[in-house]
Short mmCIF file of C-alpha atoms and ligand atoms in Angstrom, two decimals:
data_model
loop_
_atom_site.label_atom_id
_atom_site.label_comp_id
_atom_site.label_asym_id
_atom_site.label_seq_id
_atom_site.Cartn_x
_atom_site.Cartn_y
_atom_site.Cartn_z
CA MET A 90 -9.08 6.16 -30.76
CA SER A 91 -8.17 7.58 -27.42
CA ARG A 92 -9.04 4.78 -24.84
CA VAL A 93 -7.28 5.29 -21.35
CA VAL A 94 -6.65 1.95 -19.50
CA ILE A 95 -6.35 2.06 -15.50
CA ILE A 96 -4.97 -0.92 -14.21
CA GLY A 97 -6.41 -1.13 -10.47
CA SER A 98 -9.69 -0.25 -8.95
CA GLY A 99 -8.75 1.42 -5.58
CA ILE A 100 -8.79 5.09 -4.94
CA ALA A 101 -6.44 6.40 -7.22
CA GLY A 102 -7.63 4.15 -10.12
CA LEU A 103 -11.44 5.11 -9.62
CA PHE A 104 -10.58 8.82 -8.80
CA ALA A 105 -8.85 9.14 -11.99
CA ALA A 106 -11.34 7.20 -13.97
CA LEU A 107 -14.19 9.75 -12.82
CA HIS A 108 -12.17 12.82 -13.83
CA LEU A 109 -10.97 11.35 -17.02
CA ALA A 110 -14.67 10.51 -17.89
CA ASP A 111 -15.75 13.93 -16.87
CA ALA A 112 -13.53 15.33 -19.56
CA GLY A 113 -15.09 12.97 -22.31
CA LYS A 114 -12.71 9.98 -22.19
CA GLU A 115 -13.37 6.73 -22.71
CA VAL A 116 -11.79 4.78 -19.86
CA VAL A 117 -11.36 0.93 -18.98
CA VAL A 118 -10.57 -0.23 -15.58
CA ILE A 119 -9.44 -3.58 -15.22
CA THR A 120 -9.18 -5.36 -11.88
CA LYS A 121 -8.04 -8.65 -10.72
CA GLN A 122 -10.71 -9.88 -8.56
CA ARG A 123 -13.79 -7.72 -7.67
CA PRO A 124 -13.44 -3.96 -7.86
CA GLU A 125 -13.71 -3.80 -4.08
CA ASP A 126 -10.63 -6.10 -3.58
CA SER A 127 -8.20 -3.29 -3.19
CA ASN A 128 -6.05 -2.19 -0.45
CA THR A 129 -8.24 0.98 -0.37
CA ASN A 130 -11.21 -1.09 0.73
CA TRP A 131 -9.07 -2.35 3.79
CA ALA A 132 -7.96 1.10 4.90
CA GLN A 133 -9.39 1.82 8.23
CA GLY A 134 -7.95 4.88 9.93
CA GLY A 135 -8.81 7.69 7.41
CA ILE A 136 -7.55 10.47 5.21
CA ALA A 137 -5.44 13.33 6.77
CA GLY A 138 -6.03 16.90 5.52
CA ILE A 139 -7.08 20.50 6.17
CA ILE A 140 -10.22 21.27 4.63
CA ASP A 141 -10.37 24.90 5.35
CA LYS A 142 -8.31 26.49 2.60
CA THR A 143 -7.68 29.63 5.30
CA ASP A 144 -6.28 27.56 7.88
CA GLY A 145 -2.67 28.35 7.19
CA VAL A 146 -1.44 27.15 10.71
CA GLY A 147 -3.26 23.79 10.19
CA LYS A 148 -1.77 23.23 6.91
CA GLN A 149 1.78 24.20 7.94
CA SER A 150 1.34 21.80 10.97
CA HIS A 151 0.38 18.82 8.69
CA ILE A 152 3.36 19.95 6.44
CA ASP A 153 5.66 19.79 9.30
CA ASP A 154 4.48 16.49 10.72
CA THR A 155 4.94 14.95 7.15
CA LEU A 156 8.29 16.15 6.90
CA ALA A 157 9.41 14.83 10.38
CA SER A 158 8.04 11.44 9.75
CA GLY A 159 9.74 11.41 6.35
CA ASP A 160 12.79 11.68 8.20
CA GLY A 161 14.50 14.30 6.09
CA ILE A 162 14.04 13.08 2.66
CA CYS A 163 10.40 13.82 1.73
CA ASP A 164 10.15 16.36 -1.25
CA PRO A 165 9.18 19.37 0.52
CA ASN A 166 7.62 20.97 -2.78
CA VAL A 167 5.45 17.63 -3.05
CA VAL A 168 4.38 17.81 0.45
CA LYS A 169 3.11 21.50 -0.04
CA ILE A 170 1.40 20.67 -3.02
CA VAL A 171 -0.59 17.48 -1.61
CA VAL A 172 -1.51 19.65 1.68
CA GLU A 173 -2.50 22.65 -0.20
CA GLU A 174 -4.73 20.47 -2.46
CA ALA A 175 -6.15 18.36 0.23
CA GLY A 176 -9.48 20.54 0.70
CA ASP A 177 -10.65 20.58 -2.91
CA ARG A 178 -9.71 17.02 -3.33
CA ILE A 179 -11.68 15.86 -0.09
CA ARG A 180 -14.60 18.13 -1.40
CA ASP A 181 -14.52 16.24 -4.55
CA LEU A 182 -15.07 12.83 -2.53
CA LEU A 183 -17.86 14.49 -0.64
CA SER A 184 -19.49 15.56 -3.71
CA ILE A 185 -19.68 12.24 -4.84
CA GLY A 186 -21.11 11.19 -1.42
CA VAL A 187 -18.61 9.84 0.70
CA ASN A 188 -19.73 10.21 4.36
CA PHE A 189 -17.43 11.11 6.77
CA GLU A 190 -17.97 10.90 10.60
CA LYS A 191 -19.78 14.15 11.69
CA ASP A 192 -19.34 15.74 15.22
CA GLY A 193 -22.54 18.13 15.22
CA ALA A 194 -21.82 20.56 12.04
CA ASP A 195 -18.27 19.59 12.01
CA PHE A 196 -16.27 16.69 10.88
CA HIS A 197 -15.10 14.27 13.70
CA LEU A 198 -11.47 14.25 13.34
CA VAL A 199 -8.90 11.61 14.80
CA LYS A 200 -5.20 11.50 15.32
CA GLU A 201 -2.71 8.87 14.46
CA GLY A 202 1.20 8.24 15.21
CA GLY A 203 3.14 11.19 14.18
CA HIS A 204 0.26 13.76 14.09
CA SER A 205 0.42 16.63 16.40
CA ASP A 206 -3.19 17.43 16.09
CA ARG A 207 -6.42 15.76 15.12
CA ARG A 208 -6.84 16.09 11.55
CA ILE A 209 -8.01 12.70 10.03
CA LEU A 210 -11.49 12.35 8.40
CA HIS A 211 -12.60 8.84 8.85
CA ALA A 212 -15.78 7.04 8.55
CA LYS A 213 -15.47 4.90 11.75
CA ASP A 214 -13.02 2.05 11.39
CA ALA A 215 -13.85 1.42 7.86
CA THR A 216 -12.87 4.69 5.95
CA GLY A 217 -11.55 2.93 2.99
CA LYS A 218 -14.87 1.03 2.60
CA GLU A 219 -16.81 4.03 2.45
CA ILE A 220 -14.70 5.89 0.11
CA GLU A 221 -14.66 2.70 -2.09
CA ARG A 222 -18.26 2.46 -2.02
CA ALA A 223 -19.03 5.87 -3.26
CA LEU A 224 -16.27 5.86 -5.89
CA THR A 225 -17.64 2.42 -7.35
CA GLU A 226 -21.36 3.67 -7.31
CA SER A 227 -20.25 6.76 -9.34
CA VAL A 228 -17.89 4.68 -11.80
CA ASP A 229 -20.81 1.97 -12.33
CA SER A 230 -23.34 4.80 -13.16
CA ASN A 231 -20.81 6.39 -15.87
CA PRO A 232 -21.28 5.33 -19.41
CA LEU A 233 -17.77 6.20 -20.14
CA ILE A 234 -16.07 3.92 -17.83
CA GLU A 235 -16.07 0.05 -18.13
CA MET A 236 -15.03 -2.15 -15.54
CA ARG A 237 -13.41 -5.27 -16.37
CA PRO A 238 -13.34 -7.61 -13.28
CA HIS A 239 -11.07 -10.60 -13.26
CA THR A 240 -8.73 -9.44 -15.58
CA LEU A 241 -4.95 -9.38 -14.62
CA ALA A 242 -2.47 -7.14 -16.31
CA VAL A 243 0.45 -9.05 -17.57
CA ASP A 244 2.50 -6.60 -19.47
CA LEU A 245 2.67 -3.09 -20.98
CA ILE A 246 2.72 -3.17 -24.72
CA GLN A 247 5.33 -0.84 -26.22
CA THR A 248 6.09 -0.07 -30.08
CA THR A 249 8.12 -2.53 -32.34
CA HIS A 250 11.57 -1.56 -31.01
CA GLY A 251 10.85 -1.97 -27.46
CA LYS A 252 12.44 1.25 -26.33
CA PRO A 253 10.64 2.86 -23.44
CA SER A 254 10.89 6.23 -25.05
CA ASP A 255 8.69 5.10 -27.99
CA GLY A 256 5.76 4.94 -25.29
CA ILE A 257 3.19 2.72 -24.23
CA LYS A 258 0.23 1.48 -26.58
CA GLY A 259 -1.66 -0.70 -24.33
CA ILE A 260 -1.44 -3.88 -22.30
CA TRP A 261 -1.73 -7.52 -22.56
CA CYS A 262 -4.00 -9.00 -19.84
CA LEU A 263 -5.13 -12.41 -18.76
CA ASN A 264 -8.87 -12.95 -18.57
CA LEU A 265 -9.14 -14.97 -15.43
CA ASP A 266 -12.43 -16.51 -16.34
CA SER A 267 -11.48 -17.81 -19.85
CA GLY A 268 -7.85 -18.30 -19.28
CA ILE A 269 -6.98 -16.44 -22.38
CA MET A 270 -4.64 -13.79 -23.00
CA GLU A 271 -6.13 -10.71 -24.45
CA THR A 272 -4.77 -7.34 -25.98
CA ILE A 273 -6.32 -3.92 -25.00
CA PRO A 274 -4.89 -1.23 -27.10
CA ALA A 275 -4.64 2.24 -25.34
CA ALA A 276 -3.70 5.64 -25.75
CA ALA A 277 -2.36 5.69 -22.26
CA VAL A 278 -2.20 3.56 -19.26
CA LEU A 279 -2.41 4.57 -15.60
CA ILE A 280 -0.94 1.99 -13.28
CA ALA A 281 -2.79 2.29 -9.92
CA THR A 282 -1.98 -1.30 -8.65
CA GLY A 283 -1.16 -0.60 -4.94
CA GLY A 284 1.68 -2.25 -3.11
CA CYS A 285 3.14 -5.58 -2.57
CA GLY A 286 2.72 -6.74 0.90
CA GLN A 287 2.36 -10.42 -0.34
CA LEU A 288 6.29 -10.65 -0.23
CA TRP A 289 6.08 -11.31 3.39
CA GLU A 290 4.50 -13.75 5.38
CA LYS A 291 2.55 -11.37 7.68
CA THR A 292 0.80 -8.35 5.88
CA THR A 293 -2.21 -6.30 6.21
CA ASN A 294 -2.64 -6.18 2.59
CA PRO A 295 -5.29 -8.08 0.49
CA SER A 296 -4.18 -11.22 -1.53
CA VAL A 297 -4.11 -9.02 -4.61
CA ALA A 298 -1.21 -6.80 -3.53
CA THR A 299 1.52 -8.65 -5.54
CA GLY A 300 3.35 -5.65 -6.99
CA ASP A 301 1.95 -6.50 -10.35
CA GLY A 302 2.05 -2.82 -11.89
CA MET A 303 5.32 -1.89 -10.30
CA ALA A 304 7.04 -5.17 -12.17
CA MET A 305 5.45 -4.50 -15.40
CA ALA A 306 6.63 -1.00 -15.46
CA ILE A 307 10.08 -2.00 -14.62
CA ARG A 308 10.10 -4.33 -17.37
CA ALA A 309 8.86 -1.41 -19.78
CA GLY A 310 12.13 0.47 -18.59
CA ALA A 311 10.56 2.58 -15.53
CA ASN A 312 12.85 3.78 -12.96
CA VAL A 313 11.89 3.18 -9.25
CA LYS A 314 12.93 5.04 -5.97
CA ASP A 315 13.29 4.59 -2.37
CA MET A 316 12.32 0.68 -2.56
CA ALA A 317 14.04 -0.18 0.53
CA PHE A 318 11.44 1.74 2.62
CA ILE A 319 8.69 -0.81 3.49
CA GLN A 320 6.31 0.49 6.18
CA PHE A 321 5.31 -2.23 8.76
CA HIS A 322 2.23 -1.45 10.76
CA PRO A 323 2.93 -2.05 14.32
CA THR A 324 -0.47 -3.56 15.41
CA ALA A 325 -1.83 -6.29 13.30
CA LEU A 326 -3.88 -8.49 15.49
CA VAL A 327 -2.30 -12.09 15.71
CA VAL A 328 -4.47 -14.75 16.71
CA ASP A 329 -4.14 -18.21 15.64
CA ALA A 330 -6.03 -19.50 12.34
CA ASP A 331 -6.65 -15.75 11.37
CA ARG A 332 -4.45 -13.66 8.97
CA PRO A 333 -3.34 -10.62 10.44
CA PHE A 334 -5.95 -8.04 10.86
CA LEU A 335 -5.27 -4.43 11.05
CA ILE A 336 -5.91 -2.68 14.46
CA THR A 337 -5.92 0.98 13.47
CA GLU A 338 -3.81 3.35 14.81
CA ALA A 339 -6.45 5.69 15.49
CA LEU A 340 -7.22 3.42 18.77
CA ARG A 341 -3.72 4.38 19.91
CA GLY A 342 -4.93 8.07 19.08
CA GLU A 343 -7.73 7.45 21.45
CA GLY A 344 -5.26 6.29 24.27
CA GLY A 345 -4.65 2.78 23.48
CA VAL A 346 -1.21 1.58 24.89
CA LEU A 347 1.41 -0.87 23.83
CA LEU A 348 2.93 -3.04 26.44
CA ASP A 349 5.37 -5.96 26.28
CA GLY A 350 4.53 -9.07 28.21
CA GLU A 351 6.21 -7.98 31.70
CA GLY A 352 4.59 -4.48 31.22
CA LEU A 353 1.23 -6.35 30.95
CA ILE A 354 1.92 -8.36 34.42
CA ASN A 355 2.99 -5.22 36.17
CA TYR A 356 0.08 -3.38 34.86
CA ARG A 357 -2.16 -6.04 36.26
CA ILE A 358 -0.40 -6.22 39.35
CA ASP A 359 -0.99 -2.19 39.81
CA GLY A 360 -4.75 -3.15 39.37
CA GLY A 361 -4.95 -1.74 35.78
CA SER A 362 -5.14 1.85 36.45
CA PRO A 363 -4.54 4.87 35.98
CA GLU A 364 -2.23 4.67 32.80
CA PRO A 365 -0.36 1.78 31.61
CA HIS A 366 3.44 2.58 31.03
CA SER A 367 4.47 1.68 27.51
CA PHE A 368 7.79 -0.06 26.75
CA ILE A 369 7.94 2.27 23.42
CA LEU A 370 8.79 5.18 25.93
CA GLU A 371 12.48 3.54 25.73
CA PHE A 372 12.46 4.45 22.17
CA SER A 373 10.65 7.74 21.90
CA SER A 374 9.03 10.30 24.46
CA GLN A 375 5.92 10.16 22.12
CA GLY A 376 5.29 6.45 23.46
CA SER A 377 2.76 4.53 21.56
CA LEU A 378 2.05 7.32 19.41
CA ALA A 379 5.41 7.97 18.15
CA THR A 380 5.80 7.23 14.21
CA ARG A 381 5.43 3.91 12.71
CA ASP A 382 8.98 3.32 11.90
CA ILE A 383 9.87 3.64 15.65
CA VAL A 384 6.95 1.95 17.08
CA ALA A 385 7.23 -1.19 14.69
CA ARG A 386 11.16 -1.48 15.46
CA ALA A 387 10.38 -1.23 19.08
CA CYS A 388 7.86 -4.06 18.98
CA ASP A 389 10.10 -6.15 16.54
CA GLN A 390 13.12 -5.72 19.03
CA LYS A 391 11.08 -6.37 22.07
CA MET A 392 9.52 -9.64 20.50
CA LYS A 393 13.21 -10.70 19.64
CA GLU A 394 14.70 -10.04 22.71
CA THR A 395 11.89 -12.04 24.88
CA GLY A 396 11.13 -14.65 22.32
CA ALA A 397 7.41 -13.76 22.48
CA GLU A 398 5.29 -13.81 19.30
CA ASN A 399 3.60 -10.51 20.06
CA VAL A 400 3.01 -7.54 22.43
CA TRP A 401 0.00 -6.16 23.86
CA LEU A 402 -2.46 -3.36 22.94
CA VAL A 403 -4.19 -2.22 25.94
CA THR A 404 -7.59 -0.26 26.05
CA ASP A 405 -9.14 -1.18 29.46
CA HIS A 406 -8.36 2.07 30.95
CA LEU A 407 -10.42 3.79 28.52
CA GLU A 408 -14.17 4.02 28.13
CA SER A 409 -15.32 1.00 26.58
CA GLU A 410 -18.83 1.95 24.94
CA ALA A 411 -17.23 5.00 23.23
CA LEU A 412 -14.22 2.78 21.82
CA ARG A 413 -16.95 -0.04 20.63
CA ASN A 414 -19.02 2.86 18.96
CA GLU A 415 -16.07 4.26 17.14
CA PHE A 416 -14.49 1.09 16.13
CA PRO A 417 -17.55 -1.31 15.54
CA ASN A 418 -15.66 -3.43 12.73
CA ILE A 419 -12.58 -3.95 14.94
CA GLU A 420 -14.93 -5.08 17.93
CA GLU A 421 -16.88 -7.44 15.81
CA ARG A 422 -13.56 -8.97 14.60
CA LEU A 423 -11.89 -9.33 18.06
CA ASN A 424 -15.40 -10.72 19.47
CA ARG A 425 -15.05 -13.69 16.99
CA HIS A 426 -11.68 -14.54 19.35
CA GLY A 427 -13.53 -13.63 22.64
CA LEU A 428 -11.72 -10.46 22.85
CA SER A 429 -13.06 -6.88 23.28
CA LEU A 430 -12.13 -3.26 23.23
CA GLY A 431 -12.02 -1.75 26.58
CA GLU A 432 -11.68 -5.20 28.42
CA THR A 433 -9.15 -7.59 27.16
CA PRO A 434 -5.52 -6.85 26.15
CA LEU A 435 -5.09 -7.45 22.48
CA PRO A 436 -2.22 -9.64 21.00
CA VAL A 437 -0.48 -7.69 18.37
CA ALA A 438 2.64 -7.52 16.13
CA PRO A 439 4.07 -5.82 12.95
CA ALA A 440 3.01 -6.72 9.71
CA ALA A 441 3.86 -5.34 5.97
CA HIS A 442 1.69 -2.50 5.37
CA TYR A 443 2.68 0.03 2.80
CA MET A 444 5.32 0.63 0.11
CA VAL A 445 6.73 4.03 0.55
CA GLY A 446 9.02 3.80 -2.63
CA GLY A 447 7.77 2.89 -5.81
CA LEU A 448 8.02 4.10 -9.57
CA ASP A 449 9.84 7.48 -9.88
CA VAL A 450 6.88 10.01 -11.17
CA ASP A 451 6.82 13.53 -11.91
CA LEU A 452 4.33 16.15 -10.35
CA ASN A 453 1.65 14.78 -12.93
CA GLY A 454 2.07 11.21 -12.26
CA ARG A 455 4.14 10.52 -15.56
CA VAL A 456 6.33 7.59 -14.97
CA LEU A 457 10.17 8.39 -15.39
CA MET A 458 12.93 6.39 -16.99
CA SER A 459 16.52 6.61 -15.07
CA GLY A 460 17.85 9.47 -17.21
CA GLY A 461 14.62 11.75 -15.87
CA ASN A 462 12.51 11.65 -19.18
CA SER A 463 8.98 9.81 -19.09
CA ILE A 464 7.76 7.18 -20.73
CA PRO A 465 5.21 8.55 -23.01
CA GLY A 466 1.60 7.32 -21.99
CA LEU A 467 2.55 5.82 -19.02
CA TYR A 468 1.43 7.40 -15.43
CA GLY A 469 1.59 5.93 -11.86
CA ILE A 470 -0.46 6.79 -8.94
CA GLY A 471 -1.43 5.74 -5.56
CA GLU A 472 0.83 3.48 -3.51
CA VAL A 473 2.82 2.22 -6.68
CA ALA A 474 4.32 5.63 -7.20
CA CYS A 475 6.97 7.43 -5.38
CA THR A 476 6.07 10.88 -5.51
CA GLY A 477 8.33 12.10 -2.79
CA MET A 478 5.39 12.80 -0.23
CA HIS A 479 6.22 9.98 2.06
CA GLY A 480 10.04 10.39 2.33
CA ALA A 481 11.71 7.74 4.26
CA ASN A 482 8.43 6.91 6.30
CA ARG A 483 4.77 7.58 5.39
CA LEU A 484 2.86 9.50 8.07
CA ALA A 485 -0.29 7.61 8.89
CA SER A 486 -3.37 8.53 6.65
CA ASN A 487 -1.31 10.52 4.22
CA SER A 488 -1.50 7.84 1.56
CA LEU A 489 -5.38 8.03 0.52
CA LEU A 490 -4.64 11.91 0.40
CA GLU A 491 -1.58 11.29 -1.80
CA ALA A 492 -3.71 9.26 -4.19
CA ILE A 493 -6.44 11.68 -4.62
CA VAL A 494 -4.17 14.53 -5.26
CA PHE A 495 -2.09 12.67 -7.78
CA ALA A 496 -4.84 10.93 -9.31
CA GLN A 497 -6.31 14.10 -10.52
CA ARG A 498 -3.31 15.63 -11.53
CA ALA A 499 -2.59 12.78 -13.76
CA ALA A 500 -6.01 12.87 -15.30
CA ASN A 501 -5.47 16.75 -15.70
CA HIS A 502 -2.06 16.04 -17.40
CA LEU A 503 -3.68 13.48 -19.82
CA ILE A 504 -6.71 15.59 -20.53
CA ALA A 505 -4.59 18.78 -21.31
CA ASN A 506 -1.91 16.54 -23.53
CA PRO A 507 -4.11 13.80 -25.22
CA ILE A 508 -2.06 11.10 -27.09
CA VAL A 509 -3.84 9.44 -30.04
CA ASP A 510 -3.39 5.86 -30.83
CA ALA A 511 -5.08 4.40 -33.53
CA GLU A 512 -3.09 1.21 -33.65
CA GLU A 513 -4.49 -2.33 -33.06
CA GLY A 514 -2.00 -3.69 -30.43
CA PRO A 515 0.08 -6.89 -31.33
CA ARG A 516 -1.17 -10.32 -30.14
CA TRP A 517 0.36 -12.12 -27.16
CA ARG A 518 3.13 -14.50 -28.16
CA ALA A 519 1.12 -17.88 -27.41
CA ASP A 520 2.58 -19.87 -30.45
CA GLY A 521 4.48 -22.92 -28.97
CA MET A 522 3.71 -22.27 -25.24
CA ILE A 523 2.49 -25.08 -23.15
CA GLU A 524 -0.07 -25.28 -20.43
CA LEU A 525 1.28 -25.24 -17.10
CA LYS A 526 0.45 -28.46 -15.27
CA GLU A 527 2.57 -28.43 -11.99
CA HIS A 528 1.38 -25.94 -9.89
CA VAL A 529 2.67 -26.97 -6.54
CA PRO A 530 6.41 -26.03 -7.43
CA LEU A 531 5.30 -22.55 -7.76
CA VAL A 532 3.51 -22.51 -4.52
CA ARG A 533 6.74 -23.71 -2.98
CA ASP A 534 8.70 -20.97 -4.55
CA LEU A 535 6.25 -18.51 -3.32
CA GLU A 536 6.63 -19.80 0.35
CA THR A 537 10.38 -19.75 -0.10
CA LEU A 538 10.18 -15.98 -1.27
CA LYS A 539 7.86 -15.10 1.63
CA LYS A 540 10.36 -16.62 4.18
CA THR A 541 13.29 -15.00 2.59
CA MET A 542 11.63 -11.66 2.76
CA THR A 543 10.48 -12.00 6.25
CA LEU A 544 13.90 -13.37 7.56
CA ASP A 545 16.12 -11.23 5.73
CA VAL A 546 14.30 -8.08 4.40
CA GLY A 547 11.98 -7.15 7.54
CA ILE A 548 12.18 -4.41 9.97
CA VAL A 549 15.70 -5.07 11.01
CA ARG A 550 18.35 -5.98 8.43
CA ARG A 551 21.98 -6.67 8.09
CA PHE A 552 24.30 -7.02 5.09
CA SER A 553 24.97 -10.89 5.35
CA ARG A 554 21.31 -11.53 5.71
CA LEU A 555 20.37 -9.07 2.53
CA GLU A 556 23.27 -10.83 0.86
CA ARG A 557 21.58 -14.07 1.51
CA ALA A 558 18.14 -12.96 -0.08
CA LYS A 559 19.87 -11.68 -2.98
CA ARG A 560 21.13 -14.91 -3.91
CA MET A 561 17.96 -16.68 -3.22
CA LEU A 562 16.20 -14.17 -5.41
CA ASN A 563 18.71 -14.76 -8.03
CA LEU A 564 17.71 -18.44 -7.94
CA LEU A 565 13.88 -17.70 -8.10
CA THR A 566 14.56 -15.26 -10.91
CA LYS A 567 16.17 -18.00 -13.14
CA GLU A 568 13.43 -20.60 -12.16
CA VAL A 569 10.67 -18.39 -12.90
CA ASP A 570 12.17 -17.12 -16.05
CA LEU A 571 12.45 -20.82 -17.34
CA ILE A 572 9.01 -21.54 -16.56
CA TRP A 573 7.90 -18.27 -18.06
CA GLN A 574 9.67 -18.51 -21.49
CA GLU A 575 7.85 -21.79 -22.14
CA SER A 576 4.38 -21.75 -20.28
CA LEU A 577 0.99 -19.83 -20.94
CA PRO A 578 0.39 -17.44 -18.30
CA THR A 579 -1.50 -18.25 -15.31
CA ARG A 580 -2.41 -16.07 -12.25
CA GLU A 581 0.15 -17.82 -10.02
CA LEU A 582 2.78 -17.35 -12.34
CA VAL A 583 2.23 -13.99 -13.36
CA GLU A 584 2.00 -12.94 -9.78
CA LEU A 585 5.16 -14.96 -8.69
CA ARG A 586 7.29 -13.62 -11.62
CA ASN A 587 6.09 -10.03 -10.45
CA LEU A 588 6.78 -10.76 -6.89
CA VAL A 589 10.27 -12.04 -7.42
CA LEU A 590 11.08 -8.93 -9.48
CA VAL A 591 9.80 -6.25 -6.62
CA GLY A 592 11.69 -8.45 -4.04
CA THR A 593 14.74 -8.21 -5.89
CA VAL A 594 14.58 -4.46 -6.41
CA ILE A 595 13.79 -3.88 -2.74
CA THR A 596 16.63 -6.08 -1.74
CA GLN A 597 18.94 -4.20 -4.18
CA ASP A 598 18.09 -0.88 -2.62
CA ALA A 599 18.70 -2.23 0.95
CA ILE A 600 22.03 -3.36 0.13
CA SER A 601 23.41 -0.27 -1.69
CA ARG A 602 22.13 2.05 1.44
CA GLU A 603 24.85 3.18 3.48
CA VAL A 604 23.08 5.34 5.97
CA ASN A 605 19.94 4.40 8.16
CA VAL A 606 17.17 6.52 7.65
CA GLY A 607 13.25 6.14 8.47
CA LEU A 608 12.12 2.55 7.74
CA HIS A 609 15.47 1.32 6.61
CA TYR A 610 17.41 0.07 9.61
CA ASN A 611 20.70 -2.24 9.19
CA ILE A 612 22.34 -2.92 12.49
CA ASP A 613 25.78 -3.22 10.30
CA LEU A 614 25.28 0.69 10.04
CA ILE A 615 24.73 1.51 13.75
C1 LIG B 711 -4.54 2.69 10.04
O1 LIG B 711 -5.60 2.79 10.22
O2 LIG B 711 -3.87 2.47 11.29
C2 LIG B 711 -3.96 2.65 9.04
C3 LIG B 711 -3.73 3.96 8.45
C4 LIG B 711 -2.68 4.11 7.44
O3 LIG B 711 -1.95 3.15 6.96
O4 LIG B 711 -2.79 5.20 7.02
#
């Protein structure tokens, strides 16, 4: 039997599943909620990439912007590979029926922060949803792919000695319908679980983003890289009684401008025209379209200086009908709160958005240990992986592209190097464990964790606060370990255990850094 298990049903997981099934592999995709409850499904902006293979100038410009955004620590070889392979992989998406917006015979391209050109394909303001729709439909009609929703991966199964170098033999997972732990033996496991936005109080991520795959791989001996680089999206809509809702950067690509409270008053006194003057110009000559690290930090600083809960995204100097046509989902969401594109200023603030670091992987997505050897049978693709593409700050809309390029590379590697596994995996150690009755303490611990990460491991950091976070994370680790040893797993317990571990590695990486770069900004290092 050479079954492949893919954990996660976002773009990376489903794209890899289709490639593996095309090569005759039996694939099981497990996902915590429904297939569509992924970060991908929530992606608004789009997918960056030059489709025309002969457009050397366009590709070079994409490479240059990616390297500049990554603040000097991208892997230039990886950036080149991803940009070069973009055209073929985007054509793969087109061939399974993804409908990107057209402008006559050509694609309609948009621009986001840090891009010097329009090179982002999109499906209005719901690109991820459209990609996920086409992928899910293809997966559903493929007899070699089995989807298992409501299944939470808990841990990777290794051979008897538990040495990472022995390789992965499958996974243990919690059936969320029955509450029973199950064993899925596998020749190889692809982790495609996305990020960990749920570590912070405000996030643009869905509730499933709890760092599960990352934590599982760390426990199995994986090395992680660049964990301090957490990208906060500058413009999440903040209105009472609603979770932060992403307002795509493409809106600023169309001319939207960020103002602070004073800037908004002055703009109104001026009569609202012709061009609002952004406070971001104090931080970058690119103003509201500077790279995300700069814009988010500027917003954070302005809010802390003035005590305001938000800054303002202004679009009333733009053509309102065109905006509403291009961003219909955002308009619909705004209308629920009495707001509208091209009319009302939008209250926005930064929210945790994307994990730039992740599992250390090679050019084929194989997960590496600290000495540089790979863990046989284990791959990491999508947001969970750190390929070197994003450096210290991901360029907007580069992540869907990186996900499909590396999903295909990992699938190809596995097809060319099959691992045969005939073993039935060991059963989960359930003997003597008790059913967890008290859920409230776990909820409190999760609140404490989120508060700690928000206050002490956010956009702007300092050593004393990072050390305080470390102490709190140590306490939480002890507490969760104790419960873990004696209780049967529940979703809350599994997720909390994973979040505490991922929060710990993020904090450790932030403490160890002696230089500010990209998304890591410690005021003690200025
Ligand atoms: C956005 O639409 O602003 C988000 C796109 C991304 O994070 O790449």
